[in-house]
């Protein structure tokens, strides 16, 4: 198979942040590049089930990014969109995004893994490719996975079991060959086909010659492995032979999911590895909460109650801590709080009304829910992450807390337990809580 590798002379990556703009013209992308990127962004938005313009939109002589982060790459050119977190450099923003992806997609990428590479120079896609290459090189040192597979064939000698009935019915006159059923060790496994498909795709989309050389070397190792028509649909049997490749499987699937050819094999030279930050932030917090407190307590997209008594308008809060003493309802908001708005911090009225609806819906049988709006922390807010405001709703007297989580540094399990325990009220708070009354 012929693999097209972009010329090093044409490689270029533009970096921007959510809601920021790239100039079109001499200081940025050309008109032709802008048109191609916008077309690709529209396809990506459709795949992500987002409105057109959610990834990139043309505003005057600029390309404006939406609330989607990641990389849009085609033919050696790429636009990287990083999270808009105040006070973080490009490298640390990139690091934060990889950390969130690692948790939500079970990639198991540690700070030590990222320390092997320059996060200031490599975009998200190239970083993930480098991690994949490094892991695969280590995994194949002991050889590729091999599994016994059942075969049926006409042979000049008996191998395995002779199928007597079929032999007599198929070869009754001149049995020059024997119909045998046997097991054979083969490298053509579902796992190897998944990895091979990932390598073939990455060779086309990587924009670093050193990485391309390593990918081609690794691809040669999979010469006896068949090509998969639908690699993401390969059913991998997990046993002791898959252990050494375990950390590669979720990373391979994530990388393949960005291929424009989706689950189908094809000569695509583009990839859209993009993540809506509202969804990613919600999944990240939910994943950490479930790992800290358990899935029996922490429920996601909990659809137990309705707004109306005739079971109309189902409520689906992002995260619910299902305690016997009363539920704790968390709705994550990927928005920057406004420290200049001292009374409300820029909290949207519609978000408060939504939480009140959740609170009333979950107040059955005498339960008194604790309501939490959770935002990303940023330096301008001052002070540590955690509870910034504690309001009490009029009438129902439910607590409504405005809280933040600092994404700039990796947290230990104990850190997550302290933070989430604090905001949910299961441990004593370690910071001063400001209490006011919100009139609904």
mmCIF file of C-alpha atoms in Angstrom, residues 9-358:
data_model
loop_
_atom_site.group_PDB
_atom_site.id
_atom_site.type_symbol
_atom_site.label_atom_id
_atom_site.label_comp_id
_atom_site.label_asym_id
_atom_site.label_seq_id
_atom_site.Cartn_x
_atom_site.Cartn_y
_atom_site.Cartn_z
ATOM 1 C CA UNK A 9 8.483 22.096 3.671
ATOM 2 C CA UNK A 10 4.681 22.330 3.829
ATOM 3 C CA UNK A 11 4.282 21.551 7.506
ATOM 4 C CA UNK A 12 2.696 24.274 9.587
ATOM 5 C CA UNK A 13 0.581 24.510 12.727
ATOM 6 C CA UNK A 14 -1.402 27.514 13.920
ATOM 7 C CA UNK A 15 -2.316 27.680 17.594
ATOM 8 C CA UNK A 16 -5.278 29.540 19.038
ATOM 9 C CA UNK A 17 -7.651 29.268 21.998
ATOM 10 C CA UNK A 18 -11.382 28.922 22.450
ATOM 11 C CA UNK A 19 -13.300 31.984 21.229
ATOM 12 C CA UNK A 20 -10.073 33.497 19.871
ATOM 13 C CA UNK A 21 -9.393 34.311 16.227
ATOM 14 C CA UNK A 22 -6.714 33.521 13.656
ATOM 15 C CA UNK A 23 -5.994 36.238 11.076
ATOM 16 C CA UNK A 24 -6.494 35.480 7.394
ATOM 17 C CA UNK A 25 -3.800 36.956 5.186
ATOM 18 C CA UNK A 26 -0.078 37.625 5.523
ATOM 19 C CA UNK A 27 -0.084 37.283 9.318
ATOM 20 C CA UNK A 28 -2.019 34.024 9.388
ATOM 21 C CA UNK A 29 -3.654 31.445 7.158
ATOM 22 C CA UNK A 30 -4.172 32.132 3.468
ATOM 23 C CA UNK A 31 -7.637 32.482 1.932
ATOM 24 C CA UNK A 32 -7.314 29.026 0.400
ATOM 25 C CA UNK A 33 -6.254 27.476 3.707
ATOM 26 C CA UNK A 34 -9.046 29.263 5.559
ATOM 27 C CA UNK A 35 -11.616 27.866 3.132
ATOM 28 C CA UNK A 36 -10.259 24.325 3.479
ATOM 29 C CA UNK A 37 -10.117 24.517 7.264
ATOM 30 C CA UNK A 38 -13.637 25.912 7.449
ATOM 31 C CA UNK A 39 -14.962 23.115 5.228
ATOM 32 C CA UNK A 40 -13.202 20.551 7.415
ATOM 33 C CA UNK A 41 -14.551 22.247 10.543
ATOM 34 C CA UNK A 42 -18.111 22.030 9.213
ATOM 35 C CA UNK A 43 -17.675 18.281 8.632
ATOM 36 C CA UNK A 44 -16.267 17.918 12.138
ATOM 37 C CA UNK A 45 -19.194 19.847 13.651
ATOM 38 C CA UNK A 46 -21.641 17.539 11.874
ATOM 39 C CA UNK A 47 -19.799 14.485 13.227
ATOM 40 C CA UNK A 48 -19.874 15.955 16.736
ATOM 41 C CA UNK A 49 -23.572 16.832 16.324
ATOM 42 C CA UNK A 50 -22.869 20.495 16.896
ATOM 43 C CA UNK A 51 -24.285 23.533 15.080
ATOM 44 C CA UNK A 52 -22.299 24.821 12.128
ATOM 45 C CA UNK A 53 -19.699 27.337 13.265
ATOM 46 C CA UNK A 54 -19.149 25.590 16.594
ATOM 47 C CA UNK A 55 -15.582 24.595 15.631
ATOM 48 C CA UNK A 56 -14.470 27.421 13.313
ATOM 49 C CA UNK A 57 -16.384 30.287 11.740
ATOM 50 C CA UNK A 58 -15.250 33.029 9.395
ATOM 51 C CA UNK A 59 -15.693 36.467 10.938
ATOM 52 C CA UNK A 60 -14.387 39.184 8.647
ATOM 53 C CA UNK A 61 -10.736 38.486 7.907
ATOM 54 C CA UNK A 62 -10.397 35.960 10.725
ATOM 55 C CA UNK A 63 -11.199 32.366 11.596
ATOM 56 C CA UNK A 64 -12.838 32.330 15.016
ATOM 57 C CA UNK A 65 -12.703 29.235 17.199
ATOM 58 C CA UNK A 66 -15.725 28.066 19.152
ATOM 59 C CA UNK A 67 -15.932 26.132 22.419
ATOM 60 C CA UNK A 68 -14.233 23.055 20.967
ATOM 61 C CA UNK A 69 -10.604 22.110 21.622
ATOM 62 C CA UNK A 70 -8.175 19.800 19.854
ATOM 63 C CA UNK A 71 -6.582 19.631 16.416
ATOM 64 C CA UNK A 72 -7.928 19.957 12.903
ATOM 65 C CA UNK A 73 -5.228 18.673 10.529
ATOM 66 C CA UNK A 74 -5.121 18.162 6.771
ATOM 67 C CA UNK A 75 -2.289 17.679 4.267
ATOM 68 C CA UNK A 76 0.491 18.787 6.592
ATOM 69 C CA UNK A 77 -1.387 21.843 7.874
ATOM 70 C CA UNK A 78 -3.102 22.039 11.248
ATOM 71 C CA UNK A 79 -5.009 24.347 13.559
ATOM 72 C CA UNK A 80 -4.781 23.561 17.254
ATOM 73 C CA UNK A 81 -7.413 24.997 19.596
ATOM 74 C CA UNK A 82 -6.442 25.035 23.272
ATOM 75 C CA UNK A 83 -8.631 25.519 26.357
ATOM 76 C CA UNK A 84 -9.106 29.116 27.414
ATOM 77 C CA UNK A 85 -7.829 28.974 30.980
ATOM 78 C CA UNK A 86 -6.474 32.250 32.285
ATOM 79 C CA UNK A 87 -2.856 32.256 33.412
ATOM 80 C CA UNK A 88 -1.772 29.063 31.632
ATOM 81 C CA UNK A 89 0.885 28.990 28.927
ATOM 82 C CA UNK A 90 0.341 27.063 25.699
ATOM 83 C CA UNK A 91 2.335 24.155 27.087
ATOM 84 C CA UNK A 92 0.375 23.969 30.351
ATOM 85 C CA UNK A 93 -2.958 24.370 28.548
ATOM 86 C CA UNK A 94 -1.962 21.482 26.294
ATOM 87 C CA UNK A 95 -0.902 19.481 29.330
ATOM 88 C CA UNK A 96 -4.266 20.152 30.987
ATOM 89 C CA UNK A 97 -6.207 19.026 27.914
ATOM 90 C CA UNK A 98 -4.208 15.784 27.656
ATOM 91 C CA UNK A 99 -4.803 15.131 31.367
ATOM 92 C CA UNK A 100 -8.569 15.536 30.910
ATOM 93 C CA UNK A 101 -8.573 13.278 27.851
ATOM 94 C CA UNK A 102 -6.499 10.704 29.695
ATOM 95 C CA UNK A 103 -9.065 10.478 32.491
ATOM 96 C CA UNK A 104 -12.185 10.437 30.321
ATOM 97 C CA UNK A 105 -10.828 7.968 27.723
ATOM 98 C CA UNK A 106 -8.804 5.793 30.137
ATOM 99 C CA UNK A 107 -5.543 6.606 28.330
ATOM 100 C CA UNK A 108 -3.440 6.382 31.510
ATOM 101 C CA UNK A 109 -1.064 9.140 30.414
ATOM 102 C CA UNK A 110 0.934 10.371 33.382
ATOM 103 C CA UNK A 111 2.920 13.558 33.850
ATOM 104 C CA UNK A 112 5.991 11.353 33.468
ATOM 105 C CA UNK A 113 4.821 10.264 30.019
ATOM 106 C CA UNK A 114 4.442 13.886 28.927
ATOM 107 C CA UNK A 115 7.816 14.835 30.442
ATOM 108 C CA UNK A 116 9.434 12.789 27.655
ATOM 109 C CA UNK A 117 8.231 15.340 25.099
ATOM 110 C CA UNK A 118 8.233 19.106 24.700
ATOM 111 C CA UNK A 119 4.616 20.070 25.343
ATOM 112 C CA UNK A 120 5.470 23.641 24.410
ATOM 113 C CA UNK A 121 6.333 22.632 20.830
ATOM 114 C CA UNK A 122 4.179 19.586 20.043
ATOM 115 C CA UNK A 123 0.452 20.009 19.482
ATOM 116 C CA UNK A 124 -2.106 17.694 21.092
ATOM 117 C CA UNK A 125 -2.262 15.318 18.125
ATOM 118 C CA UNK A 126 1.508 14.951 17.824
ATOM 119 C CA UNK A 127 1.808 14.448 21.586
ATOM 120 C CA UNK A 128 -0.705 11.608 21.518
ATOM 121 C CA UNK A 129 1.043 10.081 18.507
ATOM 122 C CA UNK A 130 4.408 10.249 20.292
ATOM 123 C CA UNK A 131 2.914 8.543 23.362
ATOM 124 C CA UNK A 132 1.426 5.848 21.100
ATOM 125 C CA UNK A 133 4.742 5.250 19.307
ATOM 126 C CA UNK A 134 6.687 5.063 22.555
ATOM 127 C CA UNK A 135 4.255 2.580 24.089
ATOM 128 C CA UNK A 136 4.096 0.432 20.971
ATOM 129 C CA UNK A 137 7.886 0.233 20.570
ATOM 130 C CA UNK A 138 8.094 -1.044 24.139
ATOM 131 C CA UNK A 139 5.200 -3.486 23.700
ATOM 132 C CA UNK A 140 6.502 -5.168 20.525
ATOM 133 C CA UNK A 141 9.935 -5.922 21.971
ATOM 134 C CA UNK A 142 8.566 -9.293 22.992
ATOM 135 C CA UNK A 143 6.901 -9.819 19.617
ATOM 136 C CA UNK A 144 3.378 -9.280 18.352
ATOM 137 C CA UNK A 145 0.361 -10.861 19.937
ATOM 138 C CA UNK A 146 -0.314 -14.337 18.578
ATOM 139 C CA UNK A 147 -3.436 -16.391 19.152
ATOM 140 C CA UNK A 148 -4.588 -19.841 18.106
ATOM 141 C CA UNK A 149 -7.095 -19.674 15.286
ATOM 142 C CA UNK A 150 -9.187 -22.466 13.837
ATOM 143 C CA UNK A 151 -8.486 -23.429 10.216
ATOM 144 C CA UNK A 152 -10.005 -25.831 7.717
ATOM 145 C CA UNK A 153 -7.971 -26.839 4.683
ATOM 146 C CA UNK A 154 -7.175 -29.600 2.166
ATOM 147 C CA UNK A 155 -3.696 -30.905 2.977
ATOM 148 C CA UNK A 156 -1.475 -33.692 1.594
ATOM 149 C CA UNK A 157 -1.031 -34.987 5.139
ATOM 150 C CA UNK A 158 -3.085 -35.128 8.319
ATOM 151 C CA UNK A 159 -2.796 -32.076 10.538
ATOM 152 C CA UNK A 160 -4.955 -31.711 13.608
ATOM 153 C CA UNK A 161 -8.180 -33.662 13.091
ATOM 154 C CA UNK A 162 -9.242 -35.421 9.907
ATOM 155 C CA UNK A 163 -12.860 -34.564 9.068
ATOM 156 C CA UNK A 164 -13.899 -38.069 7.988
ATOM 157 C CA UNK A 165 -17.484 -37.283 6.980
ATOM 158 C CA UNK A 166 -16.514 -34.318 4.813
ATOM 159 C CA UNK A 167 -13.581 -36.278 3.401
ATOM 160 C CA UNK A 168 -15.875 -39.093 2.246
ATOM 161 C CA UNK A 169 -18.527 -36.752 0.832
ATOM 162 C CA UNK A 170 -16.169 -34.278 -0.882
ATOM 163 C CA UNK A 171 -13.421 -36.669 -2.000
ATOM 164 C CA UNK A 172 -15.119 -40.053 -2.534
ATOM 165 C CA UNK A 173 -13.287 -41.065 -5.703
ATOM 166 C CA UNK A 174 -9.768 -39.587 -5.729
ATOM 167 C CA UNK A 175 -8.828 -38.338 -2.282
ATOM 168 C CA UNK A 176 -5.533 -36.741 -3.252
ATOM 169 C CA UNK A 177 -5.790 -34.401 -0.287
ATOM 170 C CA UNK A 178 -7.101 -34.746 3.226
ATOM 171 C CA UNK A 179 -9.702 -32.398 4.684
ATOM 172 C CA UNK A 180 -8.323 -31.313 8.086
ATOM 173 C CA UNK A 181 -9.385 -29.055 10.914
ATOM 174 C CA UNK A 182 -6.536 -27.612 13.000
ATOM 175 C CA UNK A 183 -5.461 -24.715 15.187
ATOM 176 C CA UNK A 184 -2.572 -22.454 14.204
ATOM 177 C CA UNK A 185 -0.795 -19.605 15.977
ATOM 178 C CA UNK A 186 -1.383 -16.423 13.998
ATOM 179 C CA UNK A 187 -0.438 -12.756 14.251
ATOM 180 C CA UNK A 188 -3.589 -11.810 12.365
ATOM 181 C CA UNK A 189 -5.559 -10.974 15.524
ATOM 182 C CA UNK A 190 -8.181 -8.301 16.147
ATOM 183 C CA UNK A 191 -5.752 -6.409 18.403
ATOM 184 C CA UNK A 192 -2.993 -6.395 15.787
ATOM 185 C CA UNK A 193 -5.407 -5.304 13.061
ATOM 186 C CA UNK A 194 -6.527 -2.394 15.254
ATOM 187 C CA UNK A 195 -2.923 -1.322 15.859
ATOM 188 C CA UNK A 196 -1.971 -1.716 12.204
ATOM 189 C CA UNK A 197 -4.902 0.446 11.098
ATOM 190 C CA UNK A 198 -3.844 3.088 13.628
ATOM 191 C CA UNK A 199 -0.263 3.060 12.310
ATOM 192 C CA UNK A 200 -1.450 3.406 8.705
ATOM 193 C CA UNK A 201 -3.596 6.392 9.638
ATOM 194 C CA UNK A 202 -0.920 8.074 11.763
ATOM 195 C CA UNK A 203 1.715 7.853 9.025
ATOM 196 C CA UNK A 204 -0.592 9.922 6.833
ATOM 197 C CA UNK A 205 -1.460 12.569 9.426
ATOM 198 C CA UNK A 206 1.730 13.025 11.476
ATOM 199 C CA UNK A 207 3.606 16.173 10.500
ATOM 200 C CA UNK A 208 6.985 15.231 12.025
ATOM 201 C CA UNK A 209 9.468 13.349 9.857
ATOM 202 C CA UNK A 210 11.104 11.631 12.825
ATOM 203 C CA UNK A 211 7.723 10.347 13.970
ATOM 204 C CA UNK A 212 6.852 9.225 10.434
ATOM 205 C CA UNK A 213 10.072 7.181 10.226
ATOM 206 C CA UNK A 214 9.298 5.444 13.510
ATOM 207 C CA UNK A 215 5.728 4.763 12.415
ATOM 208 C CA UNK A 216 6.917 3.191 9.151
ATOM 209 C CA UNK A 217 9.419 1.018 11.035
ATOM 210 C CA UNK A 218 6.673 -0.182 13.342
ATOM 211 C CA UNK A 219 4.345 -0.768 10.403
ATOM 212 C CA UNK A 220 6.881 -3.164 8.868
ATOM 213 C CA UNK A 221 6.588 -5.257 12.026
ATOM 214 C CA UNK A 222 2.889 -5.809 11.241
ATOM 215 C CA UNK A 223 3.538 -7.107 7.708
ATOM 216 C CA UNK A 224 1.844 -10.460 8.368
ATOM 217 C CA UNK A 225 -1.224 -8.822 9.874
ATOM 218 C CA UNK A 226 -4.276 -8.365 7.680
ATOM 219 C CA UNK A 227 -5.903 -5.000 7.037
ATOM 220 C CA UNK A 228 -9.167 -4.245 8.777
ATOM 221 C CA UNK A 229 -12.139 -2.775 6.922
ATOM 222 C CA UNK A 230 -13.652 -1.457 10.178
ATOM 223 C CA UNK A 231 -10.879 -1.304 12.806
ATOM 224 C CA UNK A 232 -13.013 0.341 15.497
ATOM 225 C CA UNK A 233 -15.416 -2.590 15.284
ATOM 226 C CA UNK A 234 -12.732 -5.213 15.899
ATOM 227 C CA UNK A 235 -13.695 -7.393 18.869
ATOM 228 C CA UNK A 236 -10.604 -7.839 21.001
ATOM 229 C CA UNK A 237 -10.448 -10.853 23.298
ATOM 230 C CA UNK A 238 -8.774 -9.782 26.504
ATOM 231 C CA UNK A 239 -6.415 -12.369 27.966
ATOM 232 C CA UNK A 240 -2.837 -12.568 29.185
ATOM 233 C CA UNK A 241 -1.533 -11.940 25.630
ATOM 234 C CA UNK A 242 -3.224 -8.517 25.526
ATOM 235 C CA UNK A 243 -1.810 -7.325 28.858
ATOM 236 C CA UNK A 244 1.333 -5.731 27.452
ATOM 237 C CA UNK A 245 -0.778 -3.908 24.817
ATOM 238 C CA UNK A 246 -3.500 -2.833 27.278
ATOM 239 C CA UNK A 247 -2.550 0.866 27.418
ATOM 240 C CA UNK A 248 -2.443 1.044 23.599
ATOM 241 C CA UNK A 249 -6.023 -0.044 22.943
ATOM 242 C CA UNK A 250 -7.963 3.020 24.227
ATOM 243 C CA UNK A 251 -5.345 5.365 22.720
ATOM 244 C CA UNK A 252 -5.578 3.630 19.332
ATOM 245 C CA UNK A 253 -9.355 3.897 19.382
ATOM 246 C CA UNK A 254 -9.242 7.573 20.295
ATOM 247 C CA UNK A 255 -6.788 8.362 17.486
ATOM 248 C CA UNK A 256 -8.768 6.338 14.942
ATOM 249 C CA UNK A 257 -12.002 8.060 15.956
ATOM 250 C CA UNK A 258 -10.596 11.299 14.573
ATOM 251 C CA UNK A 259 -9.953 9.844 11.119
ATOM 252 C CA UNK A 260 -12.195 11.427 8.510
ATOM 253 C CA UNK A 261 -12.894 7.971 7.193
ATOM 254 C CA UNK A 262 -14.417 7.171 10.597
ATOM 255 C CA UNK A 263 -14.395 3.401 11.135
ATOM 256 C CA UNK A 264 -13.720 2.659 7.471
ATOM 257 C CA UNK A 265 -10.328 2.078 5.944
ATOM 258 C CA UNK A 266 -9.341 4.696 3.377
ATOM 259 C CA UNK A 267 -6.590 7.020 2.189
ATOM 260 C CA UNK A 268 -7.571 9.988 4.300
ATOM 261 C CA UNK A 269 -4.905 12.637 4.832
ATOM 262 C CA UNK A 270 -6.909 14.534 7.425
ATOM 263 C CA UNK A 271 -7.949 14.126 11.011
ATOM 264 C CA UNK A 272 -10.256 16.082 13.280
ATOM 265 C CA UNK A 273 -9.446 15.216 16.866
ATOM 266 C CA UNK A 274 -11.786 17.677 18.524
ATOM 267 C CA UNK A 275 -13.601 17.745 21.860
ATOM 268 C CA UNK A 276 -16.525 19.973 22.931
ATOM 269 C CA UNK A 277 -15.285 21.405 26.216
ATOM 270 C CA UNK A 278 -18.702 21.435 27.901
ATOM 271 C CA UNK A 279 -18.914 17.667 27.484
ATOM 272 C CA UNK A 280 -15.258 17.012 28.272
ATOM 273 C CA UNK A 281 -15.343 19.045 31.502
ATOM 274 C CA UNK A 282 -18.497 17.250 32.634
ATOM 275 C CA UNK A 283 -17.046 13.807 31.877
ATOM 276 C CA UNK A 284 -13.737 14.675 33.537
ATOM 277 C CA UNK A 285 -15.330 15.728 36.819
ATOM 278 C CA UNK A 286 -17.743 12.778 36.722
ATOM 279 C CA UNK A 287 -14.925 10.304 36.083
ATOM 280 C CA UNK A 288 -12.873 11.648 38.986
ATOM 281 C CA UNK A 289 -15.911 11.656 41.265
ATOM 282 C CA UNK A 290 -16.802 8.052 40.440
ATOM 283 C CA UNK A 291 -13.220 6.882 40.946
ATOM 284 C CA UNK A 292 -13.124 8.684 44.298
ATOM 285 C CA UNK A 293 -16.539 7.791 45.744
ATOM 286 C CA UNK A 294 -17.670 4.853 43.595
ATOM 287 C CA UNK A 295 -20.295 4.373 40.909
ATOM 288 C CA UNK A 296 -22.852 3.245 43.486
ATOM 289 C CA UNK A 297 -22.872 6.746 44.959
ATOM 290 C CA UNK A 298 -22.007 8.948 41.967
ATOM 291 C CA UNK A 299 -24.526 8.790 39.110
ATOM 292 C CA UNK A 300 -24.106 10.556 35.761
ATOM 293 C CA UNK A 301 -26.912 11.891 33.563
ATOM 294 C CA UNK A 302 -29.311 10.752 36.269
ATOM 295 C CA UNK A 303 -32.801 10.661 34.767
ATOM 296 C CA UNK A 304 -34.802 9.549 37.793
ATOM 297 C CA UNK A 305 -37.222 12.499 38.061
ATOM 298 C CA UNK A 306 -39.417 14.694 35.863
ATOM 299 C CA UNK A 307 -40.359 18.342 36.083
ATOM 300 C CA UNK A 308 -44.100 17.560 35.984
ATOM 301 C CA UNK A 309 -46.035 14.980 37.978
ATOM 302 C CA UNK A 310 -47.398 13.382 34.802
ATOM 303 C CA UNK A 311 -43.821 12.334 33.961
ATOM 304 C CA UNK A 312 -43.203 15.012 31.353
ATOM 305 C CA UNK A 313 -39.888 16.838 30.837
ATOM 306 C CA UNK A 314 -37.317 14.460 32.260
ATOM 307 C CA UNK A 315 -34.545 16.069 34.318
ATOM 308 C CA UNK A 316 -30.963 14.983 33.618
ATOM 309 C CA UNK A 317 -28.447 16.711 35.896
ATOM 310 C CA UNK A 318 -24.805 16.100 35.037
ATOM 311 C CA UNK A 319 -23.774 14.434 38.308
ATOM 312 C CA UNK A 320 -25.750 13.243 41.335
ATOM 313 C CA UNK A 321 -24.218 12.063 44.615
ATOM 314 C CA UNK A 322 -26.896 9.672 45.840
ATOM 315 C CA UNK A 323 -26.540 9.918 49.637
ATOM 316 C CA UNK A 324 -29.166 8.597 52.069
ATOM 317 C CA UNK A 325 -29.099 11.952 53.839
ATOM 318 C CA UNK A 326 -30.119 13.671 50.611
ATOM 319 C CA UNK A 327 -28.850 14.011 47.051
ATOM 320 C CA UNK A 328 -26.071 16.368 45.992
ATOM 321 C CA UNK A 329 -26.680 17.642 42.457
ATOM 322 C CA UNK A 330 -23.763 19.031 40.435
ATOM 323 C CA UNK A 331 -24.061 20.774 37.104
ATOM 324 C CA UNK A 332 -20.742 21.544 35.436
ATOM 325 C CA UNK A 333 -20.337 24.785 33.499
ATOM 326 C CA UNK A 334 -17.389 25.360 31.186
ATOM 327 C CA UNK A 335 -17.507 29.134 31.650
ATOM 328 C CA UNK A 336 -15.234 31.711 33.256
ATOM 329 C CA UNK A 337 -16.664 33.251 36.396
ATOM 330 C CA UNK A 338 -16.379 37.027 36.554
ATOM 331 C CA UNK A 339 -14.525 38.263 39.681
ATOM 332 C CA UNK A 340 -15.581 41.860 38.927
ATOM 333 C CA UNK A 341 -19.199 40.891 39.524
ATOM 334 C CA UNK A 342 -18.872 40.628 43.290
ATOM 335 C CA UNK A 343 -22.493 39.715 43.954
ATOM 336 C CA UNK A 344 -23.154 37.064 41.316
ATOM 337 C CA UNK A 345 -19.693 36.264 39.832
ATOM 338 C CA UNK A 346 -21.330 36.325 36.416
ATOM 339 C CA UNK A 347 -23.478 33.264 37.155
ATOM 340 C CA UNK A 348 -26.232 33.050 34.544
ATOM 341 C CA UNK A 349 -29.788 33.403 35.809
ATOM 342 C CA UNK A 350 -30.921 30.544 33.555
ATOM 343 C CA UNK A 351 -28.378 28.219 35.213
ATOM 344 C CA UNK A 352 -29.741 29.100 38.643
ATOM 345 C CA UNK A 353 -33.320 28.447 37.502
ATOM 346 C CA UNK A 354 -32.228 25.091 36.105
ATOM 347 C CA UNK A 355 -30.700 24.123 39.464
ATOM 348 C CA UNK A 356 -33.877 25.178 41.284
ATOM 349 C CA UNK A 357 -35.880 22.867 39.014
ATOM 350 C CA UNK A 358 -33.479 20.028 39.834
#
